[in-house]
Amino acid sequence: MNKKEIKKGLIPYLALIVIMLGVIYLFNILNVTEHELSYDKFVSALNNNEVEEVTILPSIDGGVYTITGKLKDYKERETFRVTAPLSEEIVKQITVANEKYDFKIKTKSDPNGSLWLVVLVNFLPIILVGGFMFYILTRQIGGNNKSFDFGKSRAKLDDSQKKVTFNEVAGLKEEKEELKELIDFLKNPKKFTKLGARIPKGVLLVGPPGTGKTLLARAVAGEANVPFYYISGSDFVELFVGVGASRVRDMFRQAKHNAPCLIFIDEIDAVGRQRGTGLGGGHDEREQTLNQLLTEMDGFGANEGIIIIAATNRADVLDPALLRPGRFDRQVTVNLPDVKAREEILEVHARNKILDKNVTLENLARRTPGFSGADLENLLNEAALLAVRRNKDHITMSEVDEATDRVMMGPAKKSKKYTEEEKRLVAFHEAGHAVIGLKLSSANIVQKVTIIPRSYAGGYNMMVPKEEKYTATKTELLEQITGLLGGRVSEELNFGEITTGAHNDFEKATKIARAMVTEYGMSDLGPVQLEQQSESVFIGRDYNKSRNFSDIVAHEIDEEMRKIVDNCYKKATEILKENTDLVKLIAEALLETETLTKEQIDYLVEHKCLPKEEEATINFSDMTLEELKDLAKSKEIKGYSKMSKDDLIRLLEANDVAVEESDNTEEKK
C-alpha cells in the first residue's frame, strides 16, 4: 500500500475524531447551568466569603463588566453571571475580598475583539455537522453507485510490467503476419504517411471462444510498446440513457492524449449489435452508445495514432455500419488451431511443467482435434493437478490421458456401480463402435475406448479423424454415420435387445444426415440447398431457420434422411456380423481392464490378447530405509533389520540378479 492510499484511508478517521471532539465540546457548553445574580447579591457574597472563583470580562463598547464565576455551594457545572457598571469601585471590592478570603480570580480580554473566537463559537458547529453530512453523502453515492463517475470511461490502462509479445502467442502464424502492419505503424507512423497510406482504424478479431483473441491484441501492444487500453462492450451500457455515449467520448479523449496507443474492446457484440431489430423496438441506450462509437471512429483524423482492436465470436450480429471501410475495415479470423499449432501451444504451456519422457507433445496434439488454446492450457493444468494429487514428481501419460477425458467429458464417476448385465451391455456397445472404426477406411481412428461412466455417458469412444481437413466427402460422412450406429447394432446382435444408450449417437447421426440432404446436396434430391441457418439478431438461432421448400419437399427430405440412416444401419450390421469374434474379444478386454488405448486395441487385433505388463525396474537408491526393509521382508531376506541402507541396496540388487540367473538356468534346462 503506497503513501497516498494510506493518507486517503486516514482521512475518514480524522474527520470522525474532529466531529466527536466538536460534539463533546458542544455538550459541555450546553450542559452548564448559569445563574443570573444581581449586583447587590454578588457584593454580599463577596463580603460573606461565599465566592470560590471569579472571572472578569470587560466590555468597553457596552460600558459594563461581565463577571462570571462559582459560589462555594454550587455544583460542578453551575456558574453565576453578573453585569456590573464599568467603574473602579467593583474592581476594588473584588480585590479587597480576594486579599481577605483568597479565592481564584481571572481577567479576560474583550471577546468581541477576537474575530477567530467569534467564528469558532458561532460557525464551527455548523461547519462540523455540514462536513459530516457531506462526507456520508459522497461516500454513499460515490462508493456504491459511482454517480459522479457515470460519464467517465471504464477503459483501463494495462500497466503490468511484463509485456506480452508474439513469443507468447503460439500458432496463429497468418494472424500475426496480418497484424504486423499495425505494429509498424504504431512504431513509425511517418513511414506510412509519407506515401499517403492509411492504416486501418479498426481491426475486428473474429473466432470461437478460447482461440487467443485477447492475447493477440495484448501482444500487438507489447510488440509496439504503446499504451494499451482495454474495456468490455458491456462496460459502456448503463441504466441511464446517454451514459454509454459519454463514456465513449471520454475514452477517445484519453486515447488522443496518449497517442499513439491501442484500444481493445472485448465482446463488442454487447454494444455493436445491429440497430433497429428485435421485437418491441431497440434499446435506446445501446443504440446511442453505438452511434457515438461510430462517430468517434469516423471522426478522428486519419493518422492520429489510435488503433482499435475488437473481439467477438458473433460477427454476424454486428451492425453493418460498424464493419464498413473507415471503421472496422479489416477482419482477422482466429480459427481453432490445427495439429501443428496445437503442438506449438502445448510447448508454450509446458514450459513450467515437468513432463515424463514418455509424454510427447506431438502425439498429444494429434489426439486433441477441435481443442482451442484455452482447452489445451486447461488440459496440461489438469494433468499437473492430478500428478500433485498422486504425489508424483512429474507428469506422466496416465495423468495426461485422465486430464483429456476430464476436459472432454468431465471427471470419472467411479462410485457409480453397474450391474453385471449392464456392464456387459455397455462393453459390447462400445466394442461395436470400435470395430466399425477399425474396419472402415474413411471412418475416424479409435484412440481410446472406456466403459467408465463420465458425465451423462455410460462409456465412450475417443475417435479422431485420420487427417484434419476443411472438407468432407460423401463417403466419409456416410462412414461416420455408420460408426455412430455401431453401438446400437452391437446391442441388438449380441443381446437381442436395445437400450437408450445410443440416444446421443442418433442425435449426431441424424444431424449429419439432414445436413447431407438439405445443405450439402448429397442425396437424390440433387445439388440444392434447401435449408440454411438464419440466426436472427433478436429472436435467436433456434427459432428462425429459413425453409426454401414446400410440404411435399419436406416429406421427400424425411424420406432421404431415413434412406441414408437405414443404409448405414444395414452396413453396420453386415460389418459386425462378419466380425463377431472381434467384437467379443474387445468387449471381454473392456470388461477386464475397463479402458483400452489405441496401442492395446491394435495389439489385441493382431495377437488376440492384451499385451503383458512389463515389470518396472526398481531404483533402490530412490527408496527410503523403511521402504527397503519392507521390500526385503516381502522377499523373505534374513537379517535385513540390522543392515544399513547401502548394504540393503547391495543385497536387494544381488537378490534380483540371483533370481534372474535362476530363471535363465531353468530355461536352459
PDB file of N, CA and C in Angstrom, residues 350-359 383-399 619 621-623 627:
ATOM      1  N   ALA A 350       3.738 -25.861 -21.615  1.00  0.00           N
ATOM      2  CA  ALA A 350       4.509 -26.898 -20.924  1.00  0.00           C
ATOM      3  C   ALA A 350       5.859 -26.396 -20.426  1.00  0.00           C
ATOM      4  N   ARG A 351       6.130 -25.099 -20.588  1.00  0.00           N
ATOM      5  CA  ARG A 351       7.439 -24.571 -20.199  1.00  0.00           C
ATOM      6  C   ARG A 351       7.703 -24.726 -18.711  1.00  0.00           C
ATOM      7  N   ASN A 352       6.687 -24.507 -17.894  1.00  0.00           N
ATOM      8  CA  ASN A 352       6.881 -24.560 -16.440  1.00  0.00           C
ATOM      9  C   ASN A 352       6.391 -25.863 -15.832  1.00  0.00           C
ATOM     10  N   LYS A 353       6.226 -26.894 -16.660  1.00  0.00           N
ATOM     11  CA  LYS A 353       5.734 -28.181 -16.166  1.00  0.00           C
ATOM     12  C   LYS A 353       6.786 -29.259 -16.410  1.00  0.00           C
ATOM     13  N   ILE A 354       6.865 -30.194 -15.479  1.00  0.00           N
ATOM     14  CA  ILE A 354       7.839 -31.287 -15.568  1.00  0.00           C
ATOM     15  C   ILE A 354       7.128 -32.492 -16.170  1.00  0.00           C
ATOM     16  N   LEU A 355       7.440 -32.804 -17.422  1.00  0.00           N
ATOM     17  CA  LEU A 355       6.788 -33.901 -18.138  1.00  0.00           C
ATOM     18  C   LEU A 355       7.685 -35.127 -18.159  1.00  0.00           C
ATOM     19  N   ASP A 356       7.054 -36.276 -18.082  1.00  0.00           N
ATOM     20  CA  ASP A 356       7.784 -37.528 -18.205  1.00  0.00           C
ATOM     21  C   ASP A 356       8.311 -37.667 -19.635  1.00  0.00           C
ATOM     22  N   LYS A 357       9.391 -38.407 -19.782  1.00  0.00           N
ATOM     23  CA  LYS A 357       9.994 -38.560 -21.113  1.00  0.00           C
ATOM     24  C   LYS A 357       9.071 -39.282 -22.089  1.00  0.00           C
ATOM     25  N   ASN A 358       8.095 -40.043 -21.580  1.00  0.00           N
ATOM     26  CA  ASN A 358       7.165 -40.751 -22.462  1.00  0.00           C
ATOM     27  C   ASN A 358       6.055 -39.842 -22.989  1.00  0.00           C
ATOM     28  N   VAL A 359       5.900 -38.647 -22.422  1.00  0.00           N
ATOM     29  CA  VAL A 359       4.858 -37.715 -22.867  1.00  0.00           C
ATOM     30  C   VAL A 359       5.423 -36.901 -24.021  1.00  0.00           C
ATOM     31  N   ALA A 383      -3.673 -32.024 -15.838  1.00  0.00           N
ATOM     32  CA  ALA A 383      -2.695 -33.104 -15.704  1.00  0.00           C
ATOM     33  C   ALA A 383      -1.727 -32.819 -14.553  1.00  0.00           C
ATOM     34  N   ALA A 384      -1.299 -31.555 -14.413  1.00  0.00           N
ATOM     35  CA  ALA A 384      -0.401 -31.199 -13.316  1.00  0.00           C
ATOM     36  C   ALA A 384      -1.089 -31.368 -11.959  1.00  0.00           C
ATOM     37  N   LEU A 385      -2.364 -30.973 -11.878  1.00  0.00           N
ATOM     38  CA  LEU A 385      -3.104 -31.134 -10.625  1.00  0.00           C
ATOM     39  C   LEU A 385      -3.251 -32.606 -10.251  1.00  0.00           C
ATOM     40  N   LEU A 386      -3.505 -33.444 -11.249  1.00  0.00           N
ATOM     41  CA  LEU A 386      -3.627 -34.879 -10.985  1.00  0.00           C
ATOM     42  C   LEU A 386      -2.297 -35.459 -10.499  1.00  0.00           C
ATOM     43  N   ALA A 387      -1.192 -35.008 -11.095  1.00  0.00           N
ATOM     44  CA  ALA A 387       0.117 -35.505 -10.669  1.00  0.00           C
ATOM     45  C   ALA A 387       0.407 -35.107  -9.223  1.00  0.00           C
ATOM     46  N   VAL A 388      -0.004 -33.911  -8.834  1.00  0.00           N
ATOM     47  CA  VAL A 388       0.190 -33.478  -7.446  1.00  0.00           C
ATOM     48  C   VAL A 388      -0.649 -34.330  -6.502  1.00  0.00           C
ATOM     49  N   ARG A 389      -1.893 -34.602  -6.900  1.00  0.00           N
ATOM     50  CA  ARG A 389      -2.773 -35.427  -6.054  1.00  0.00           C
ATOM     51  C   ARG A 389      -2.200 -36.824  -5.846  1.00  0.00           C
ATOM     52  N   ARG A 390      -1.532 -37.320  -6.878  1.00  0.00           N
ATOM     53  CA  ARG A 390      -0.981 -38.675  -6.797  1.00  0.00           C
ATOM     54  C   ARG A 390       0.447 -38.688  -6.243  1.00  0.00           C
ATOM     55  N   ASN A 391       0.902 -37.538  -5.746  1.00  0.00           N
ATOM     56  CA  ASN A 391       2.223 -37.434  -5.114  1.00  0.00           C
ATOM     57  C   ASN A 391       3.357 -37.833  -6.061  1.00  0.00           C
ATOM     58  N   LYS A 392       3.255 -37.396  -7.300  1.00  0.00           N
ATOM     59  CA  LYS A 392       4.299 -37.670  -8.281  1.00  0.00           C
ATOM     60  C   LYS A 392       5.147 -36.418  -8.484  1.00  0.00           C
ATOM     61  N   ASP A 393       6.406 -36.647  -8.886  1.00  0.00           N
ATOM     62  CA  ASP A 393       7.298 -35.519  -9.111  1.00  0.00           C
ATOM     63  C   ASP A 393       7.364 -35.119 -10.581  1.00  0.00           C
ATOM     64  N   HIS A 394       6.580 -35.741 -11.455  1.00  0.00           N
ATOM     65  CA  HIS A 394       6.498 -35.354 -12.853  1.00  0.00           C
ATOM     66  C   HIS A 394       5.161 -35.835 -13.421  1.00  0.00           C
ATOM     67  N   ILE A 395       4.786 -35.290 -14.567  1.00  0.00           N
ATOM     68  CA  ILE A 395       3.501 -35.606 -15.207  1.00  0.00           C
ATOM     69  C   ILE A 395       3.708 -36.749 -16.188  1.00  0.00           C
ATOM     70  N   THR A 396       2.994 -37.833 -15.983  1.00  0.00           N
ATOM     71  CA  THR A 396       3.107 -38.998 -16.855  1.00  0.00           C
ATOM     72  C   THR A 396       1.943 -39.032 -17.843  1.00  0.00           C
ATOM     73  N   MET A 397       2.004 -40.014 -18.739  1.00  0.00           N
ATOM     74  CA  MET A 397       0.946 -40.145 -19.740  1.00  0.00           C
ATOM     75  C   MET A 397      -0.378 -40.524 -19.103  1.00  0.00           C
ATOM     76  N   SER A 398      -0.324 -41.173 -17.960  1.00  0.00           N
ATOM     77  CA  SER A 398      -1.557 -41.531 -17.256  1.00  0.00           C
ATOM     78  C   SER A 398      -2.331 -40.284 -16.865  1.00  0.00           C
ATOM     79  N   GLU A 399      -1.631 -39.264 -16.334  1.00  0.00           N
ATOM     80  CA  GLU A 399      -2.302 -38.017 -15.958  1.00  0.00           C
ATOM     81  C   GLU A 399      -2.800 -37.263 -17.187  1.00  0.00           C
ATOM     82  N   ASN A 619      14.326 -48.709  -8.765  1.00  0.00           N
ATOM     83  CA  ASN A 619      15.518 -47.937  -8.447  1.00  0.00           C
ATOM     84  C   ASN A 619      15.635 -47.895  -6.928  1.00  0.00           C
ATOM     85  N   SER A 621      17.966 -46.892  -4.964  1.00  0.00           N
ATOM     86  CA  SER A 621      18.591 -45.721  -4.357  1.00  0.00           C
ATOM     87  C   SER A 621      17.583 -44.616  -4.063  1.00  0.00           C
ATOM     88  N   ASP A 622      16.441 -44.615  -4.756  1.00  0.00           N
ATOM     89  CA  ASP A 622      15.421 -43.594  -4.518  1.00  0.00           C
ATOM     90  C   ASP A 622      14.507 -43.942  -3.357  1.00  0.00           C
ATOM     91  N   MET A 623      14.649 -45.153  -2.801  1.00  0.00           N
ATOM     92  CA  MET A 623      13.762 -45.593  -1.732  1.00  0.00           C
ATOM     93  C   MET A 623      14.346 -45.246  -0.367  1.00  0.00           C
ATOM     94  N   GLU A 627      11.296 -48.257   3.417  1.00  0.00           N
ATOM     95  CA  GLU A 627      10.764 -48.917   2.214  1.00  0.00           C
ATOM     96  C   GLU A 627      11.655 -50.091   1.810  1.00  0.00           C
TER      97      GLU A 627
END
